[in-house]
Coordinates of C-alpha atoms in Angstrom, one line a residue:
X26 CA 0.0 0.0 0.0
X27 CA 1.4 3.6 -0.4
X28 CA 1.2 6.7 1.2
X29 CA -1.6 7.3 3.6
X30 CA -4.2 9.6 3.0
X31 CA -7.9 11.3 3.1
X32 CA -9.3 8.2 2.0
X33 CA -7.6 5.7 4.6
X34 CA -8.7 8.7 7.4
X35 CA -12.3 8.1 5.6
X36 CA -12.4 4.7 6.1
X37 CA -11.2 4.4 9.9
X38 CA -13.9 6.4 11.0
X39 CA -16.0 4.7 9.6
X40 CA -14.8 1.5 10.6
X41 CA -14.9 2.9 14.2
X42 CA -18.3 4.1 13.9
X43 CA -20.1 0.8 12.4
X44 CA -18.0 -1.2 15.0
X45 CA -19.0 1.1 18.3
X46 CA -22.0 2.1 16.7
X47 CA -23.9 -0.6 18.1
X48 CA -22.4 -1.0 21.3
X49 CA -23.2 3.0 22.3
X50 CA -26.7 2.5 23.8
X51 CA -26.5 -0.2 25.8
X52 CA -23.0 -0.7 26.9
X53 CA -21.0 0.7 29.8
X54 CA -18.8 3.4 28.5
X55 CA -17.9 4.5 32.1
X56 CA -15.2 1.0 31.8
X57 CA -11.6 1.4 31.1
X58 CA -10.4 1.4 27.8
X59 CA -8.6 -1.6 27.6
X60 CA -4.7 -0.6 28.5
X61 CA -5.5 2.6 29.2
X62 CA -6.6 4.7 32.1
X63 CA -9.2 6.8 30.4
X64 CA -12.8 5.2 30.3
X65 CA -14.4 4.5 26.7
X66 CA -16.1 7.2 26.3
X67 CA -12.9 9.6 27.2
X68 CA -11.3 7.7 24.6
X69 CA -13.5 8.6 22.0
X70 CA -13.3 12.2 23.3
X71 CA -9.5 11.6 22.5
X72 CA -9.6 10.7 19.4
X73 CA -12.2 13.7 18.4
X74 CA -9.4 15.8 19.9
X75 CA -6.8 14.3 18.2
X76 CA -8.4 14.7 14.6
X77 CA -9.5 17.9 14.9
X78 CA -6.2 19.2 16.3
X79 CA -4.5 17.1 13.0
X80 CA -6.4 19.4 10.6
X81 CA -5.8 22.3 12.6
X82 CA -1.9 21.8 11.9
X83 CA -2.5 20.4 8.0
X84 CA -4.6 24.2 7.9
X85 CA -2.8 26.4 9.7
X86 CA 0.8 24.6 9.0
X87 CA 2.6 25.9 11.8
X88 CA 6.5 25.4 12.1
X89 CA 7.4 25.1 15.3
X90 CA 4.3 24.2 18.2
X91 CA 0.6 22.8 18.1
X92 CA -2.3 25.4 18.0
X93 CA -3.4 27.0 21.6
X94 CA -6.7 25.3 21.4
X95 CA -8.2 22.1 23.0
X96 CA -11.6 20.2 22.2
X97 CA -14.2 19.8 24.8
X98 CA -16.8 17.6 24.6
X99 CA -19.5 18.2 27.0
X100 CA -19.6 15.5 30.2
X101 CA -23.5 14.7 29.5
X102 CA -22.5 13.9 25.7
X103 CA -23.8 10.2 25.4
X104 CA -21.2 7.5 23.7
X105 CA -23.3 8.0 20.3
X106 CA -22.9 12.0 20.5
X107 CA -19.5 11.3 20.8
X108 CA -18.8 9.4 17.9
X109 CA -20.6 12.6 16.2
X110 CA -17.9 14.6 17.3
X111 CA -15.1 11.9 15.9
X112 CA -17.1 12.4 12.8
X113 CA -17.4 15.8 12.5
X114 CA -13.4 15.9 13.6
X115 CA -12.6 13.3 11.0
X116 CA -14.2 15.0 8.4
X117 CA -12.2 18.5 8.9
X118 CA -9.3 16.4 8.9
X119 CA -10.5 14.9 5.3
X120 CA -11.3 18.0 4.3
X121 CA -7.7 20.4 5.7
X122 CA -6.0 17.2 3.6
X123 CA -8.2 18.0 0.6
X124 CA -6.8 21.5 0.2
X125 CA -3.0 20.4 1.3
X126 CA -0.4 20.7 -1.2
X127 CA 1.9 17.3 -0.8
X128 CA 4.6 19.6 -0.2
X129 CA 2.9 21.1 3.0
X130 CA 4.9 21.1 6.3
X131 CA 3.6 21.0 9.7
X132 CA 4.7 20.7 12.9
X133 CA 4.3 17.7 14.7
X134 CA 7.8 17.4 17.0
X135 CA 9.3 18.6 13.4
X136 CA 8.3 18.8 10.3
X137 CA 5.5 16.4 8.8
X138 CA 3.8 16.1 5.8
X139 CA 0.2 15.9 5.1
X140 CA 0.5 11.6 4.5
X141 CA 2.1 11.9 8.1
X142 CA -1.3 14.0 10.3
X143 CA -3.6 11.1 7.6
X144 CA -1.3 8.3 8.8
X145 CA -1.9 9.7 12.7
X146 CA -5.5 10.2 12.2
X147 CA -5.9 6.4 11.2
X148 CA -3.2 5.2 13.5
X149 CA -5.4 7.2 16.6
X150 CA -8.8 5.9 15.5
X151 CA -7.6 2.4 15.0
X152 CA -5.7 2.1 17.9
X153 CA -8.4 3.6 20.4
X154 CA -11.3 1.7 18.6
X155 CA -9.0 -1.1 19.3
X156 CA -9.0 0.0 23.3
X157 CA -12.7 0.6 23.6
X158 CA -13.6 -2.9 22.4
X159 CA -11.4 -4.5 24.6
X160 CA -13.2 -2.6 27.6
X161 CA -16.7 -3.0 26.1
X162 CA -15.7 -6.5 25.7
X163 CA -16.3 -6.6 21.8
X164 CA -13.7 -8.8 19.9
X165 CA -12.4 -6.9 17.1
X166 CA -9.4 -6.2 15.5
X167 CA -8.2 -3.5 12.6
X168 CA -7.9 -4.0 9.0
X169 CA -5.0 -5.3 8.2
X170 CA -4.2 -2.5 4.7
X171 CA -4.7 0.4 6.9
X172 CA -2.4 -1.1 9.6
X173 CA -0.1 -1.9 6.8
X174 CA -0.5 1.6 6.0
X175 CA 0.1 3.4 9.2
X176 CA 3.1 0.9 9.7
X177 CA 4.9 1.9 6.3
X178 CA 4.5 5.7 7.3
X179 CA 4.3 5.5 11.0
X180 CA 7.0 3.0 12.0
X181 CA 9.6 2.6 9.1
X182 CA 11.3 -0.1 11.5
X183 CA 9.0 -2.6 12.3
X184 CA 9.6 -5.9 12.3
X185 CA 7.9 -7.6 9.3
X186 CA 4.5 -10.1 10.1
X187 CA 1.2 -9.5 10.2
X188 CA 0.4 -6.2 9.7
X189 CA -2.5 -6.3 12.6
X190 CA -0.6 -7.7 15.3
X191 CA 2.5 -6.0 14.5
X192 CA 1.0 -2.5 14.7
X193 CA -0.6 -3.8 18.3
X194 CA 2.8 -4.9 19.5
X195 CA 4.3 -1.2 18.1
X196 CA 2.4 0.6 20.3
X197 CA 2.3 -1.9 23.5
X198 CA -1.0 -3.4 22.5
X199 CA 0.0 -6.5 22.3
X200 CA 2.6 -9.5 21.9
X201 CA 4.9 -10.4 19.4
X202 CA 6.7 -13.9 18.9
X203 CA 10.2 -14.1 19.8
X204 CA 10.1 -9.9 21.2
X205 CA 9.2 -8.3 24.1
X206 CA 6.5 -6.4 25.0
X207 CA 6.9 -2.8 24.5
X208 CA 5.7 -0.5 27.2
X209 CA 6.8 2.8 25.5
X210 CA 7.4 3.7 22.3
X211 CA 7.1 6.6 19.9
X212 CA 5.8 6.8 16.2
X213 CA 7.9 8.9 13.3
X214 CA 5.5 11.2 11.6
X215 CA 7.9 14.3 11.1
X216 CA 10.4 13.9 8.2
X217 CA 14.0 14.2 7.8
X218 CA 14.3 16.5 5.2

């Protein structure tokens, strides 16, 4: 697969909303996300944040910090107003990449191009959908092309395997045969050049 893009960002949320989509009425959203220590439903917060504040850099292409704003989403929001928001957010992250020239720089801890805020977007949406089944209890697991993806952009070094389970053991979600498991790590989104 090549370079990441508004398609791949696209299709995550949608993934993520056809696979929690069902769950946000009659689940508990108040359990832990899987690893992490936010609940569900602050995980989907985070990754309206994160998408929104992604097309905010692709828009405003700052060189040298993120913007000075934050996304709230209000506390009485239900689990299916929040995945609005991770629409809404995806879709001016679509939309800031629509109107990027490939050439476009953008700070994220340097310099990163418009494939490297898509490839984040995915990698954030996939990974947290990842964590909110695991607390809801759901068994799901990412498609394998956009992990593929986010790997060839995201982690230039990973070891080679299934795409999946590699992109889970990347980002201490998982095991790997024959490696340990991580419990930090850090992705490579700004470029070199």
């Amino acid at each position: 697969m090549g370079s990441v893009g508004l398609r791949d960002v696209e299709l995550a949320v949608s993934v993520m909303r056809e696979v929690l989509g069902t769950h946000a009425e009659e689940a508990d959203w108040s359990v832990r996300a899987g690893p992490l220590e936010w609940d569900c439903r602050e995980t989907a917060a985070h990754v309206a944040h994160d998408l929104l504040a992604y097309a905010g850099q692709v828009a405003a292409r700052p060189a040298d910090a993120y913007l000075p704003f934050d996304l709230v989403v209000r506390p009485e929001a239900e689990p299916r107003e929040v995945l609005g928001v991770v629409a809404a957010c995806g879709s001016l992250l679509v939309s800031a990449l629509a109107t990027a020239d490939p050439g476009m720089r953008a700070w994220h801890w340097g310099p990163c191009d418009p494939a490297g805020f898509a490839a984040m977007g995915v990698a954030e949406v996939l990974l947290h959908t990842h964590d909110i089944t695991r607390g809801l209890g759901i068994p799901w697991l990412p498609p394998a092309p956009l992990c593929d993806a986010v790997l060839q952009r995201l982690f230039p070094d990973a070891p080679s395997g299934d795409p999946v389970r590699v992109l889970l053991w990347c980002t201490g979600r998982g095991e790997l045969e024959g490696r340990p498991r991580l419990t930090s790590w850090r992705w490579q989104a700004a470029l070199s050049d």
